[in-house]
CSV table of C-alpha atoms in Angstrom, one decimal:
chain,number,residue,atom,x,y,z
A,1,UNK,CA,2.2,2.8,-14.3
A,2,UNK,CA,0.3,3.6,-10.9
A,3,UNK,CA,0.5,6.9,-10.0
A,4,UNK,CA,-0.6,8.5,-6.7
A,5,UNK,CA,-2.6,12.1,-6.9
A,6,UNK,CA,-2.7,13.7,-3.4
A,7,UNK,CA,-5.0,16.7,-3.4
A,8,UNK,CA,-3.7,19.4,-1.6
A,9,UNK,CA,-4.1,23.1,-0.9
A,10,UNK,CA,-4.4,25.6,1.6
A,11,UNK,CA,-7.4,27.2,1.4
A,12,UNK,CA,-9.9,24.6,3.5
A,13,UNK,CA,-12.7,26.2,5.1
A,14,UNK,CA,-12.6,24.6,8.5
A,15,UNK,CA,-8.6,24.4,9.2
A,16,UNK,CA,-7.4,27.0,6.9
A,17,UNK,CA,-3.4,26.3,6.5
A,18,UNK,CA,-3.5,22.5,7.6
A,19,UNK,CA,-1.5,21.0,5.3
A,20,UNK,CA,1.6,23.2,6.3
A,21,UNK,CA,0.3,22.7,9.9
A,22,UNK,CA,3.7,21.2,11.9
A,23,UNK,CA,2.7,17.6,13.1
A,24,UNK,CA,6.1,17.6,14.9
A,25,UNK,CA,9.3,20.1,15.3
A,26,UNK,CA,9.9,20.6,11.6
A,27,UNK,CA,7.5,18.7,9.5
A,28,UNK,CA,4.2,19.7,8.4
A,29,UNK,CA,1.4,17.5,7.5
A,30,UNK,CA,1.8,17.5,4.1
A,31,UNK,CA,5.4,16.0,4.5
A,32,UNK,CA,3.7,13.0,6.4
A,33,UNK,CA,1.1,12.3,3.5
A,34,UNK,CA,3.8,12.1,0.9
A,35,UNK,CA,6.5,10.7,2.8
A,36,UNK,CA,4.1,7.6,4.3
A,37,UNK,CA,3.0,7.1,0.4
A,38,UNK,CA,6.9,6.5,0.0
A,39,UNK,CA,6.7,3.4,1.6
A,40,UNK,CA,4.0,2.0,-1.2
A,41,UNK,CA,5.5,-1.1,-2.8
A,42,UNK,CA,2.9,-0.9,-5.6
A,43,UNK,CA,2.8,2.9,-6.6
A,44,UNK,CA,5.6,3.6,-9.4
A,45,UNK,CA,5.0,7.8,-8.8
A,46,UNK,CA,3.6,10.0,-6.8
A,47,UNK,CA,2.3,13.5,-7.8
A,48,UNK,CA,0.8,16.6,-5.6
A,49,UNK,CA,-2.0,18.4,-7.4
A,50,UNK,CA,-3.1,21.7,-6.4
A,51,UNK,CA,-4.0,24.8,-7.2
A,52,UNK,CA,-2.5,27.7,-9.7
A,53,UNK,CA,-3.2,30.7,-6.5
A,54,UNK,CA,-0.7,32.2,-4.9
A,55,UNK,CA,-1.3,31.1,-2.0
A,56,UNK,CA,-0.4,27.0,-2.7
A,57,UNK,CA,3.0,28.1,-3.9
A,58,UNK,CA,4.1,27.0,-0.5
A,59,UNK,CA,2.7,23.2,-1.7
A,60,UNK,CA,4.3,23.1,-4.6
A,61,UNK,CA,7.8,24.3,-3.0
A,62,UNK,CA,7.6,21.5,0.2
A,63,UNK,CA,6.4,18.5,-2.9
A,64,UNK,CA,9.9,19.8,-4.9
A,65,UNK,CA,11.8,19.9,-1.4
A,66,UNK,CA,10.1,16.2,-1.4
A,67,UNK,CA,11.5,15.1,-5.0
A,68,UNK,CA,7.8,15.0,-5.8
A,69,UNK,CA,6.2,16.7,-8.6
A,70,UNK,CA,3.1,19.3,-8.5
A,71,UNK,CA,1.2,19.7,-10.3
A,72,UNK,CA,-1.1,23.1,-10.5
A,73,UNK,CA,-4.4,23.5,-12.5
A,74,UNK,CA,-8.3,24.9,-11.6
A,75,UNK,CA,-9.2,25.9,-8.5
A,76,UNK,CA,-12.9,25.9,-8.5
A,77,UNK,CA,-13.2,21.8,-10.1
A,78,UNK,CA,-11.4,19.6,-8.5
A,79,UNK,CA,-12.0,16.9,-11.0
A,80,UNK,CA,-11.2,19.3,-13.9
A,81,UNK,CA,-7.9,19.4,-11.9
A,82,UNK,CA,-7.6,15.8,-11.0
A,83,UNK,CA,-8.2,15.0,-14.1
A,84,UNK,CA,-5.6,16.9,-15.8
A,85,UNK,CA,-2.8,16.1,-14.1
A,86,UNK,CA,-3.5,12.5,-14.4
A,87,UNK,CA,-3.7,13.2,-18.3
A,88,UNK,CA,-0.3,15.4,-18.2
A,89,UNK,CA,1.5,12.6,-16.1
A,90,UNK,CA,-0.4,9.5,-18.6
A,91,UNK,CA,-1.4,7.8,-15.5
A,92,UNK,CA,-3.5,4.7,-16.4
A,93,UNK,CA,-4.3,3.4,-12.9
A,94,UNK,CA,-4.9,6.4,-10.5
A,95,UNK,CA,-4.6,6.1,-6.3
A,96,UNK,CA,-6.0,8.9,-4.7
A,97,UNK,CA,-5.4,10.4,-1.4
A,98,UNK,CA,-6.3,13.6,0.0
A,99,UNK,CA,-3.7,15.7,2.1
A,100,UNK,CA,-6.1,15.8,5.0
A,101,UNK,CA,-4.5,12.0,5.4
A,102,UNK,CA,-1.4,12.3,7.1
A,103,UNK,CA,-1.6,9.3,8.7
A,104,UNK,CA,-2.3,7.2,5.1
A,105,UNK,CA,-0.9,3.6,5.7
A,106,UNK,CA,1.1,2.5,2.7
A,107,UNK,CA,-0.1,-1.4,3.8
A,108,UNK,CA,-3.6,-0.5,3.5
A,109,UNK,CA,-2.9,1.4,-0.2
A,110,UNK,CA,-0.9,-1.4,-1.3
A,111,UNK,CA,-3.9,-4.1,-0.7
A,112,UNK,CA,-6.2,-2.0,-2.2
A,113,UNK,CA,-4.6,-2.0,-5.3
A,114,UNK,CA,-3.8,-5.4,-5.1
A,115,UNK,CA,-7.2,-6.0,-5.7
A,116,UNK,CA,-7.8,-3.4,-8.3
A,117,UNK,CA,-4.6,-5.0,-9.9
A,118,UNK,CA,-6.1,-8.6,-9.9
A,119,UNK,CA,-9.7,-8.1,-10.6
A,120,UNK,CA,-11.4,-6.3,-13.7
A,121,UNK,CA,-13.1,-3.5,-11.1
A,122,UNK,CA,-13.2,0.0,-12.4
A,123,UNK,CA,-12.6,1.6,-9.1
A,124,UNK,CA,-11.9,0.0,-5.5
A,125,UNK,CA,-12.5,1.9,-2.2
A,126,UNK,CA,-12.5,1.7,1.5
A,127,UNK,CA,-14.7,4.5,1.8
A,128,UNK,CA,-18.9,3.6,1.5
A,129,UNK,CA,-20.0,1.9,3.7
A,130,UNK,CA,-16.8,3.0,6.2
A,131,UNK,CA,-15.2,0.4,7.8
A,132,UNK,CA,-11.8,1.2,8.4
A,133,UNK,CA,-10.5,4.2,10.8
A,134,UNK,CA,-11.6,8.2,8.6
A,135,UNK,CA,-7.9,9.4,7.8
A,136,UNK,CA,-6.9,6.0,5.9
A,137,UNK,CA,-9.3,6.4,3.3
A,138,UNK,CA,-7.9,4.7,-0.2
A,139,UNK,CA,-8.9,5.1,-3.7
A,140,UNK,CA,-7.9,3.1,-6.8
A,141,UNK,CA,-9.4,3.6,-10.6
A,142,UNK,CA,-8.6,3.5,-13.8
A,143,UNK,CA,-7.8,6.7,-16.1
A,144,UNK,CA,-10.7,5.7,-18.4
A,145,UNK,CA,-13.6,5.7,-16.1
A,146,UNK,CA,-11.8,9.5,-14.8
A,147,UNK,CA,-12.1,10.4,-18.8
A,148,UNK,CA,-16.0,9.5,-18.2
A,149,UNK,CA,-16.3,11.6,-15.0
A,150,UNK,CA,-14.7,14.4,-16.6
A,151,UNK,CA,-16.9,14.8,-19.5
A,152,UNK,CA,-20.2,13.5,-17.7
A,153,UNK,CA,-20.2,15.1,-14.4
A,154,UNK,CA,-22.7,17.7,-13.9
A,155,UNK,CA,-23.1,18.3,-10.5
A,156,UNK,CA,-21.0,20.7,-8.1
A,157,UNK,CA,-20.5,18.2,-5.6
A,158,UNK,CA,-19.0,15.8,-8.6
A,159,UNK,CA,-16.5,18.3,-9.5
A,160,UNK,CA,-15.6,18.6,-5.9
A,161,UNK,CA,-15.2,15.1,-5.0
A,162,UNK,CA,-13.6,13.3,-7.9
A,163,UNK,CA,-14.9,10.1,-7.2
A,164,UNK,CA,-18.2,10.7,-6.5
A,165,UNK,CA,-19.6,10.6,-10.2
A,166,UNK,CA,-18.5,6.9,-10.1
A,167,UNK,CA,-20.5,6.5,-6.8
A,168,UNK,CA,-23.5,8.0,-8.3
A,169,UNK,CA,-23.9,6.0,-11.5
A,170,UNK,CA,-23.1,2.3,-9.8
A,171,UNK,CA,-25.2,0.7,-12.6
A,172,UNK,CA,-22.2,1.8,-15.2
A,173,UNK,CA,-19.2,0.8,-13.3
A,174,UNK,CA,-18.0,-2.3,-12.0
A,175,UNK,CA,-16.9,-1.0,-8.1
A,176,UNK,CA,-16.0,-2.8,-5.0
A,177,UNK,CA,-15.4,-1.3,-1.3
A,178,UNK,CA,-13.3,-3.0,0.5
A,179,UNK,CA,-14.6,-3.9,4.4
A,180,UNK,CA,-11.9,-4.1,7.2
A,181,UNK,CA,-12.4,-7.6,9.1
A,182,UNK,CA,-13.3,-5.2,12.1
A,183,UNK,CA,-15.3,-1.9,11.8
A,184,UNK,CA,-13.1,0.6,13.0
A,185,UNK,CA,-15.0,3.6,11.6
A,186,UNK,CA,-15.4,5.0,14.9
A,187,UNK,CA,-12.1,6.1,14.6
A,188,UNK,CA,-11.2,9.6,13.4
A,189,UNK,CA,-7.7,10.2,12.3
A,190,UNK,CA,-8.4,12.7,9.7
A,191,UNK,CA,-7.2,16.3,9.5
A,192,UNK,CA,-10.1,18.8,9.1
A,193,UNK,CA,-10.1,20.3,13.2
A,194,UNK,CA,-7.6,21.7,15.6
A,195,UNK,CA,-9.1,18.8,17.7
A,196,UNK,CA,-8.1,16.6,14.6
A,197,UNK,CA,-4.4,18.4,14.6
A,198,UNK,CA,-4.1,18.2,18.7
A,199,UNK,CA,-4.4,14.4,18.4
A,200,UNK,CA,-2.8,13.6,15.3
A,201,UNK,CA,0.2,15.3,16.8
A,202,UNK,CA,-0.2,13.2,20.0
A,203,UNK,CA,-0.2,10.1,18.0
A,204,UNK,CA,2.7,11.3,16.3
A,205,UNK,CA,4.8,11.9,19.1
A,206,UNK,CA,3.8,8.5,21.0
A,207,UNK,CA,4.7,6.2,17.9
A,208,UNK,CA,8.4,6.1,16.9
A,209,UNK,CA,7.7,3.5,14.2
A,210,UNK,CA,7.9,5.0,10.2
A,211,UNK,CA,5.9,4.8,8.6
A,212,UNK,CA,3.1,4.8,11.1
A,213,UNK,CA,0.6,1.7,10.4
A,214,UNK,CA,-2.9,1.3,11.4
A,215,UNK,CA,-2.1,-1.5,13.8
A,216,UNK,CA,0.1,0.9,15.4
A,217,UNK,CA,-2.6,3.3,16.2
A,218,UNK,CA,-4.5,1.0,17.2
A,219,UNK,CA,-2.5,-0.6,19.6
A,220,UNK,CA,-2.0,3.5,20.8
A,221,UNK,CA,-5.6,3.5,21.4
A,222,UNK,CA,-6.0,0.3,23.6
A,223,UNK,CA,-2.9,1.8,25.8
A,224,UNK,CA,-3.9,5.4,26.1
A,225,UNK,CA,-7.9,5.5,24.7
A,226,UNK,CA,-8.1,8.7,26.9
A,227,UNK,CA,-6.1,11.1,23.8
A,228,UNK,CA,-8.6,9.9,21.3
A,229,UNK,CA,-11.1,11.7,23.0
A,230,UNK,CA,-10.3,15.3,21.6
A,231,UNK,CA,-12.0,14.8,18.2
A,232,UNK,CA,-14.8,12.8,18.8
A,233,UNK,CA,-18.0,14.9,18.7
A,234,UNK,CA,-17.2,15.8,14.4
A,235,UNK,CA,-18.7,13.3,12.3
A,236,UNK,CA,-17.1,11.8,9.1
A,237,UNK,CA,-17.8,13.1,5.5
A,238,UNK,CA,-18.9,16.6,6.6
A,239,UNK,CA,-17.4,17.9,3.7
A,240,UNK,CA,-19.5,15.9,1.0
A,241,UNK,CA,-22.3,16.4,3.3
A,242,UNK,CA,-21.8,20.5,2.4
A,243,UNK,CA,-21.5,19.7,-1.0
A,244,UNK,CA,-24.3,17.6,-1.3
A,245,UNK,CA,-26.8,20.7,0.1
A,246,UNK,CA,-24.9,22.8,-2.6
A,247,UNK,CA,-26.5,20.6,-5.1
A,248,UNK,CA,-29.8,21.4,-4.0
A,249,UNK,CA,-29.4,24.6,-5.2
A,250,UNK,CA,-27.7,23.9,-8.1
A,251,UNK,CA,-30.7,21.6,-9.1
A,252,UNK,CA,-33.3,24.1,-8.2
């Protein structure tokens, strides 16, 4: 069985809230995440893992209100959490998407783990070198090489970002990023600003289309380049960036 893990809470540092931020008149990002994962042909389940505070109750009622399950576990490790909800669920093949993706095409999932699928890669990406647009960004694995991470990783960045212990330690795992036939990195669709949220709700409201593809974005941003504008002085990856000083002090 593929399963899909979307990480998800609401304590983020830069947009505090932003997965119950309302992209439209009702629906809140979150609700996009999952419900643009529901149009996945190749994932069998999807599952919401966050946190056991009070304060992502609220994630774990709008996944039920879904018909998807939450899962709850450590705060502080990610991976630790990650890696227990894939364990709870017996996920062999993991996808996973963060809820600062609200705009996740189910196209772009589904070809990634095609090729996971039909290849004997550990873990397949779109992520390193970027390529494709930051907001669509895909990950497939296998439970196994998560078993590794979780008893190997050392690092805080590693228990932050799940995948990174694979990234790290290339000489063990057989990986493959995937490259978009044209580098759209330039593009930031991802959900980490109020510049972020202005224009992800203006892309929104311009496409009728569900789910919302790439391709429809893209054609958005040859007719009306001018609302892409909002977000462009943040860079991608600031996040692991952080992390990555944290280390530095965890090391010294």
């Amino acid at each position: 069985m593929i399963g899909c893990i979307i990480q998800a809470r609401m304590g983020s540092t830069r947009l505090p809230g932003k997965v119950m931020e309302l992209l439209d008149d009702k629906n809140p990002s979150l609700y996009y995440t999952i419900n643009q994962l529901k149009n996945s042909l190749n994932v069998d389940k999807i599952i919401v893992a966050t946190t056991k505070l009070n304060e992502d109750d609220v994630i774990e009622k709008i996944s039920k209100n879904n018909k998807i399950d939450c899962f709850r576990g450590n705060s502080n490790n990610v991976l630790d959490r990650f890696y227990e909800c894939a364990k709870k669920f017996k996920l062999k093949k993991i996808v996973r998407i963060t809820a600062d993706c609200p705009l996740i095409d189910p196209k772009i999932v589904d070809s990634i783990i095609q090729i996971f699928n039909s290849s004997n890669y550990d873990y397949v990406h779109n992520m390193e070198p970027r390529t494709f647009p930051d907001g669509l960004d895909t990950e497939v694995f296998s439970f196994k090489i998560l078993e590794e991470a979780h008893k190997n990783a050392k690092l805080p960045s590693e228990k932050e970002h799940v995948t990174l212990y694979f990234r790290n330690n290339k000489d063990k795992f057989r990986i493959k990023n995937v490259i978009s036939k044209k580098n759209m990195s330039s593009h930031r669709w991802t959900l980490d600003y109020q510049e972020d949220l202005d224009l992800i709700r203006n892309i929104v409201k311009e496409i009728k289309n569900r789910p919302i593809l790439m391709n429809d974005i893209i054609s958005l941003f040859n007719k009306k380049p001018n609302i892409f504008e909002i977000n462009k002085k943040y860079l991608a990856n600031e996040g692991l960036t952080r992390s990555l000083e944290e280390d530095k002090k965890f090391l010294n």
